[in-house]
CSV table of C-alpha atoms in Angstrom, one decimal:
chain,number,residue,atom,x,y,z
A,1,UNK,CA,-9.2,20.4,-13.2
A,2,UNK,CA,-8.6,18.1,-10.2
A,3,UNK,CA,-5.7,15.7,-10.7
A,4,UNK,CA,-6.5,12.0,-11.3
A,5,UNK,CA,-5.4,9.3,-9.0
A,6,UNK,CA,-3.5,7.4,-11.7
A,7,UNK,CA,-1.4,10.4,-12.7
A,8,UNK,CA,-0.6,11.2,-9.1
A,9,UNK,CA,0.5,7.8,-8.1
A,10,UNK,CA,2.7,7.5,-11.1
A,11,UNK,CA,4.5,10.7,-10.0
A,12,UNK,CA,5.0,9.2,-6.6
A,13,UNK,CA,6.3,5.9,-8.0
A,14,UNK,CA,8.7,7.7,-10.4
A,15,UNK,CA,10.3,9.6,-7.6
A,16,UNK,CA,11.1,6.5,-5.6
A,17,UNK,CA,12.2,4.5,-8.7
A,18,UNK,CA,14.6,7.4,-9.5
A,19,UNK,CA,16.0,7.2,-6.0
A,20,UNK,CA,16.6,3.5,-6.3
A,21,UNK,CA,18.4,3.8,-9.6
A,22,UNK,CA,20.4,6.8,-8.4
A,23,UNK,CA,21.7,4.8,-5.4
A,24,UNK,CA,22.8,1.8,-7.4
A,25,UNK,CA,26.2,3.2,-8.6
A,26,UNK,CA,27.1,4.2,-5.1
A,27,UNK,CA,26.2,0.8,-3.7
A,28,UNK,CA,28.5,-0.8,-6.4
A,29,UNK,CA,31.2,1.6,-5.2
A,30,UNK,CA,30.5,0.9,-1.6
A,31,UNK,CA,30.0,4.6,-0.9
A,32,UNK,CA,29.1,5.7,2.6
A,33,UNK,CA,25.4,5.2,3.5
A,34,UNK,CA,24.6,3.9,-0.1
A,35,UNK,CA,23.2,0.6,1.0
A,36,UNK,CA,20.9,2.4,3.4
A,37,UNK,CA,19.7,4.8,0.7
A,38,UNK,CA,18.9,2.0,-1.8
A,39,UNK,CA,17.2,0.0,0.9
A,40,UNK,CA,15.0,2.9,1.8
A,41,UNK,CA,14.0,3.6,-1.8
A,42,UNK,CA,13.2,-0.1,-2.3
A,43,UNK,CA,11.1,-0.1,0.9
A,44,UNK,CA,9.3,3.1,-0.1
A,45,UNK,CA,8.4,1.6,-3.4
A,46,UNK,CA,7.1,-1.5,-1.9
A,47,UNK,CA,5.1,0.4,0.6
A,48,UNK,CA,3.5,2.6,-2.1
A,49,UNK,CA,2.5,-0.5,-4.0
A,50,UNK,CA,0.9,-2.0,-0.9
A,51,UNK,CA,-0.9,1.1,0.3
A,52,UNK,CA,-2.1,2.1,-3.2
A,53,UNK,CA,-2.6,-1.5,-4.4
A,54,UNK,CA,-6.1,-0.9,-5.7
A,55,UNK,CA,-4.9,1.5,-8.2
A,56,UNK,CA,-2.9,-1.2,-10.0
A,57,UNK,CA,-3.4,-4.6,-11.7
A,58,UNK,CA,-3.4,-6.9,-8.6
A,59,UNK,CA,-1.2,-9.7,-10.1
A,60,UNK,CA,1.5,-7.4,-11.5
A,61,UNK,CA,1.6,-5.3,-8.4
A,62,UNK,CA,2.0,-8.4,-6.2
A,63,UNK,CA,4.8,-9.8,-8.4
A,64,UNK,CA,6.7,-6.5,-8.4
A,65,UNK,CA,6.2,-6.1,-4.6
A,66,UNK,CA,7.7,-9.6,-4.1
A,67,UNK,CA,10.8,-8.8,-6.1
A,68,UNK,CA,11.2,-5.5,-4.2
A,69,UNK,CA,11.0,-7.5,-1.0
A,70,UNK,CA,13.8,-9.8,-2.3
A,71,UNK,CA,15.9,-6.8,-3.0
A,72,UNK,CA,15.2,-5.1,0.3
A,73,UNK,CA,16.0,-8.2,2.3
A,74,UNK,CA,19.3,-8.6,0.4
A,75,UNK,CA,20.2,-5.0,1.2
A,76,UNK,CA,19.0,-5.4,4.7
A,77,UNK,CA,21.5,-8.0,5.7
A,78,UNK,CA,24.4,-5.6,4.8
A,79,UNK,CA,22.6,-2.6,6.4
A,80,UNK,CA,21.9,-4.4,9.6
A,81,UNK,CA,25.5,-5.5,9.9
A,82,UNK,CA,26.7,-1.9,9.2
A,83,UNK,CA,24.4,-0.6,11.9
A,84,UNK,CA,25.6,-3.1,14.4
A,85,UNK,CA,29.2,-2.4,13.7
A,86,UNK,CA,28.7,1.4,14.3
A,87,UNK,CA,26.6,0.8,17.4
A,88,UNK,CA,29.1,-1.6,18.9
A,89,UNK,CA,31.9,0.9,18.2
A,90,UNK,CA,30.0,3.6,20.0
A,91,UNK,CA,29.3,1.4,23.0
A,92,UNK,CA,32.9,0.3,23.2
A,93,UNK,CA,34.1,3.9,23.2
A,94,UNK,CA,33.2,3.9,26.9
A,95,UNK,CA,35.4,0.9,27.6
A,96,UNK,CA,39.0,2.0,26.9
A,97,UNK,CA,40.4,-1.2,28.5
A,98,UNK,CA,38.0,-3.6,26.8
A,99,UNK,CA,39.7,-6.9,25.9
A,100,UNK,CA,40.5,-7.3,22.2
A,101,UNK,CA,38.3,-10.3,22.0
A,102,UNK,CA,35.2,-8.1,22.7
A,103,UNK,CA,36.0,-5.7,19.9
A,104,UNK,CA,36.8,-8.5,17.5
A,105,UNK,CA,33.6,-10.5,18.4
A,106,UNK,CA,31.3,-7.6,18.0
A,107,UNK,CA,32.7,-4.9,15.8
A,108,UNK,CA,35.1,-7.1,13.8
A,109,UNK,CA,32.5,-9.8,13.2
A,110,UNK,CA,29.9,-7.2,12.2
A,111,UNK,CA,32.2,-5.6,9.7
A,112,UNK,CA,33.1,-9.0,8.3
A,113,UNK,CA,29.4,-9.8,7.9
A,114,UNK,CA,28.9,-6.5,6.1
A,115,UNK,CA,31.7,-7.3,3.7
A,116,UNK,CA,30.2,-10.7,2.9
A,117,UNK,CA,26.7,-9.3,2.5
A,118,UNK,CA,27.9,-6.4,0.2
A,119,UNK,CA,29.6,-9.0,-2.0
A,120,UNK,CA,26.3,-10.8,-2.3
A,121,UNK,CA,24.6,-7.6,-3.2
A,122,UNK,CA,27.1,-7.0,-6.0
A,123,UNK,CA,26.6,-10.5,-7.3
A,124,UNK,CA,22.8,-9.9,-7.3
A,125,UNK,CA,23.1,-6.6,-9.0
A,126,UNK,CA,24.9,-8.3,-11.9
A,127,UNK,CA,22.4,-11.1,-12.0
A,128,UNK,CA,19.4,-11.8,-14.2
A,129,UNK,CA,16.9,-11.4,-11.4
A,130,UNK,CA,17.9,-7.8,-10.7
A,131,UNK,CA,18.1,-6.9,-14.4
A,132,UNK,CA,14.5,-8.2,-14.8
A,133,UNK,CA,13.5,-6.0,-11.9
A,134,UNK,CA,15.2,-3.0,-13.3
A,135,UNK,CA,13.3,-3.5,-16.6
A,136,UNK,CA,10.0,-3.8,-14.8
A,137,UNK,CA,10.6,-0.7,-12.8
A,138,UNK,CA,11.5,1.3,-15.9
A,139,UNK,CA,8.0,0.4,-17.2
A,140,UNK,CA,6.4,1.2,-13.8
A,141,UNK,CA,8.2,4.6,-13.9
A,142,UNK,CA,6.2,5.8,-16.9
A,143,UNK,CA,3.5,3.3,-17.7
A,144,UNK,CA,2.5,1.2,-14.7
A,145,UNK,CA,-0.3,-1.3,-15.0
A,146,UNK,CA,-3.1,0.9,-13.6
A,147,UNK,CA,-6.6,-0.2,-12.8
A,148,UNK,CA,-8.5,2.0,-15.3
A,149,UNK,CA,-11.6,2.9,-13.4
A,150,UNK,CA,-10.0,3.8,-10.1
A,151,UNK,CA,-7.1,5.6,-11.8
A,152,UNK,CA,-9.6,8.0,-13.3
A,153,UNK,CA,-11.0,9.0,-9.9
A,154,UNK,CA,-10.0,12.2,-8.3
A,155,UNK,CA,-6.6,11.8,-6.6
A,156,UNK,CA,-7.8,13.7,-3.5
A,157,UNK,CA,-10.5,11.1,-2.8
A,158,UNK,CA,-8.5,8.0,-3.5
A,159,UNK,CA,-5.4,9.2,-1.6
A,160,UNK,CA,-7.5,10.3,1.3
A,161,UNK,CA,-9.1,6.8,1.6
A,162,UNK,CA,-5.6,5.2,1.6
A,163,UNK,CA,-4.4,7.4,4.4
A,164,UNK,CA,-7.5,6.8,6.5
A,165,UNK,CA,-7.1,3.0,6.0
A,166,UNK,CA,-3.4,3.0,6.9
A,167,UNK,CA,-4.1,5.2,9.9
A,168,UNK,CA,-6.9,2.9,11.0
A,169,UNK,CA,-4.6,-0.2,10.7
A,170,UNK,CA,-1.9,1.5,12.8
A,171,UNK,CA,-4.5,2.7,15.4
A,172,UNK,CA,-5.7,-0.9,15.9
A,173,UNK,CA,-2.2,-2.0,16.6
A,174,UNK,CA,-1.6,0.9,19.1
A,175,UNK,CA,-4.8,0.1,20.9
A,176,UNK,CA,-3.8,-3.5,21.3
A,177,UNK,CA,-0.4,-2.7,22.8
A,178,UNK,CA,-1.5,-2.1,26.5
A,179,UNK,CA,-3.1,-5.6,26.7
A,180,UNK,CA,-0.1,-7.4,25.2
A,181,UNK,CA,1.8,-9.8,27.4
A,182,UNK,CA,5.4,-9.0,28.2
A,183,UNK,CA,6.5,-11.8,25.8
A,184,UNK,CA,4.4,-10.4,23.0
A,185,UNK,CA,5.0,-6.7,23.5
A,186,UNK,CA,8.4,-6.3,21.9
A,187,UNK,CA,7.1,-7.9,18.6
A,188,UNK,CA,3.9,-5.9,18.8
A,189,UNK,CA,5.9,-2.7,19.1
A,190,UNK,CA,7.9,-3.8,16.1
A,191,UNK,CA,4.6,-4.2,14.2
A,192,UNK,CA,3.5,-0.7,15.3
A,193,UNK,CA,6.8,0.6,14.0
A,194,UNK,CA,6.2,-1.0,10.6
A,195,UNK,CA,2.7,0.3,10.6
A,196,UNK,CA,3.9,3.8,11.3
A,197,UNK,CA,6.5,3.5,8.5
A,198,UNK,CA,3.8,2.4,6.1
A,199,UNK,CA,1.6,5.3,7.1
A,200,UNK,CA,4.5,7.7,6.7
A,201,UNK,CA,5.3,6.6,3.2
A,202,UNK,CA,1.7,6.7,2.1
A,203,UNK,CA,1.5,10.2,3.5
A,204,UNK,CA,4.7,11.3,1.7
A,205,UNK,CA,3.3,9.9,-1.6
A,206,UNK,CA,0.1,11.9,-1.0
A,207,UNK,CA,1.8,15.2,0.0
A,208,UNK,CA,1.5,16.8,-3.4
A,209,UNK,CA,-2.2,15.9,-3.6
A,210,UNK,CA,-3.4,16.4,0.0
A,211,UNK,CA,-0.9,19.1,1.2
A,212,UNK,CA,-0.4,19.7,4.9
A,213,UNK,CA,-3.0,17.2,5.9
A,214,UNK,CA,-0.8,14.5,4.6
A,215,UNK,CA,2.6,16.0,5.4
A,216,UNK,CA,1.6,16.7,9.0
A,217,UNK,CA,0.3,13.2,9.5
A,218,UNK,CA,3.4,11.8,7.9
A,219,UNK,CA,5.6,13.8,10.3
A,220,UNK,CA,3.8,12.3,13.3
A,221,UNK,CA,4.1,8.8,11.8
A,222,UNK,CA,7.8,9.3,11.2
A,223,UNK,CA,8.3,10.4,14.8
A,224,UNK,CA,6.6,7.2,16.0
A,225,UNK,CA,8.7,5.1,13.6
A,226,UNK,CA,11.8,6.8,14.9
A,227,UNK,CA,11.1,6.2,18.6
A,228,UNK,CA,10.3,2.6,18.1
A,229,UNK,CA,13.2,2.2,15.7
A,230,UNK,CA,15.5,3.4,18.5
A,231,UNK,CA,13.9,0.9,20.9
A,232,UNK,CA,14.2,-2.0,18.4
A,233,UNK,CA,17.9,-1.2,17.7
A,234,UNK,CA,18.7,-1.3,21.4
A,235,UNK,CA,16.8,-4.5,22.0
A,236,UNK,CA,18.4,-6.3,19.1
A,237,UNK,CA,21.9,-5.0,20.0
A,238,UNK,CA,21.4,-6.2,23.6
A,239,UNK,CA,20.3,-9.7,22.3
A,240,UNK,CA,23.4,-9.9,20.0
A,241,UNK,CA,25.7,-8.9,22.8
A,242,UNK,CA,24.3,-11.5,25.2
A,243,UNK,CA,24.5,-14.2,22.5
A,244,UNK,CA,28.2,-13.5,22.0
A,245,UNK,CA,28.8,-13.3,25.7
A,246,UNK,CA,27.3,-16.8,26.4
A,247,UNK,CA,30.0,-18.9,28.1
A,248,UNK,CA,32.6,-16.1,28.1
A,249,UNK,CA,34.8,-15.6,31.2
A,250,UNK,CA,35.9,-12.5,32.9
A,251,UNK,CA,37.1,-9.8,32.2
A,252,UNK,CA,35.4,-10.0,28.8
A,253,UNK,CA,32.2,-11.2,30.4
A,254,UNK,CA,32.0,-8.1,32.6
A,255,UNK,CA,32.3,-5.8,29.5
A,256,UNK,CA,29.6,-7.7,27.7
A,257,UNK,CA,27.3,-7.5,30.8
A,258,UNK,CA,27.9,-3.7,31.1
A,259,UNK,CA,27.2,-3.2,27.4
A,260,UNK,CA,24.0,-5.2,27.6
A,261,UNK,CA,22.9,-3.1,30.6
A,262,UNK,CA,23.6,0.0,28.6
A,263,UNK,CA,21.4,-1.2,25.8
A,264,UNK,CA,18.7,-2.2,28.1
A,265,UNK,CA,18.7,1.4,29.5
A,266,UNK,CA,18.7,2.8,26.0
A,267,UNK,CA,15.7,0.7,25.1
A,268,UNK,CA,13.9,2.0,28.2
A,269,UNK,CA,14.7,5.6,27.4
A,270,UNK,CA,13.4,5.2,23.8
A,271,UNK,CA,10.2,3.5,25.0
A,272,UNK,CA,9.5,6.4,27.5
A,273,UNK,CA,8.8,8.6,24.4
A,274,UNK,CA,6.4,6.1,22.9
A,275,UNK,CA,3.1,7.3,24.6
A,276,UNK,CA,3.6,10.8,23.4
A,277,UNK,CA,4.7,9.7,19.9
A,278,UNK,CA,1.7,7.4,19.6
A,279,UNK,CA,-0.9,9.9,20.9
A,280,UNK,CA,-2.0,11.0,17.5
A,281,UNK,CA,-3.4,7.5,16.8
A,282,UNK,CA,-6.0,8.1,19.5
A,283,UNK,CA,-7.2,11.4,18.0
A,284,UNK,CA,-10.2,11.4,15.7
A,285,UNK,CA,-9.0,11.4,12.1
């Protein structure tokens, strides 16, 4: 008997909810990569709710998605600071004689920002809002508010429609990119990255149901997400360096300038892989 869409989507939700709950103790202990893991689980959950939204009660799904966004944004502040600190450390490894002020203003400031953000996460995890979210997610894990009629449809048909819709949305963004102005292009590429991530997660949720058709498409979407993620990281790092460098005098100014140039080159290298990574969007589904 063909699996029903409701049962299949509950299985996908349960996996991501378990990942989120499993990451929480490590986040509390400030274990390595724990904030990243919890943030990914939170984003995956939110993405599944968005992509498969017609399978759920609309109001309850929207409310839960909003709370997941709150949690993801909270985790994101710490994660972004963590990434910046590591990236700046790597960049500065090529500058043995970099003035202390450069290291302090980039690496030191980022680590301090992480410490502050992590403290805010701990406060939130002990707060009423997160406890309410945990309670809701425990219900979603086994008995989510499904839309009865669609939930009884064949999973293969429902999941297939979701993947086609998410791919079509991404394809529209990719096709708009060549006509974008230079001023708009960076943000459009960021939107394409987010669209690729959404497609990736909807494919991963459908892997058990659709098999290689979903997993192969998800792999291509992940590749596009990764390429544009590398580009975005370099662009944001360069902007942060230039913001700190404003008004700085030599020799620190020279180091900042060279670091910014390095990130500009890194952004260019990443973007060189974009056409090949996005090519699957042009193929007939």
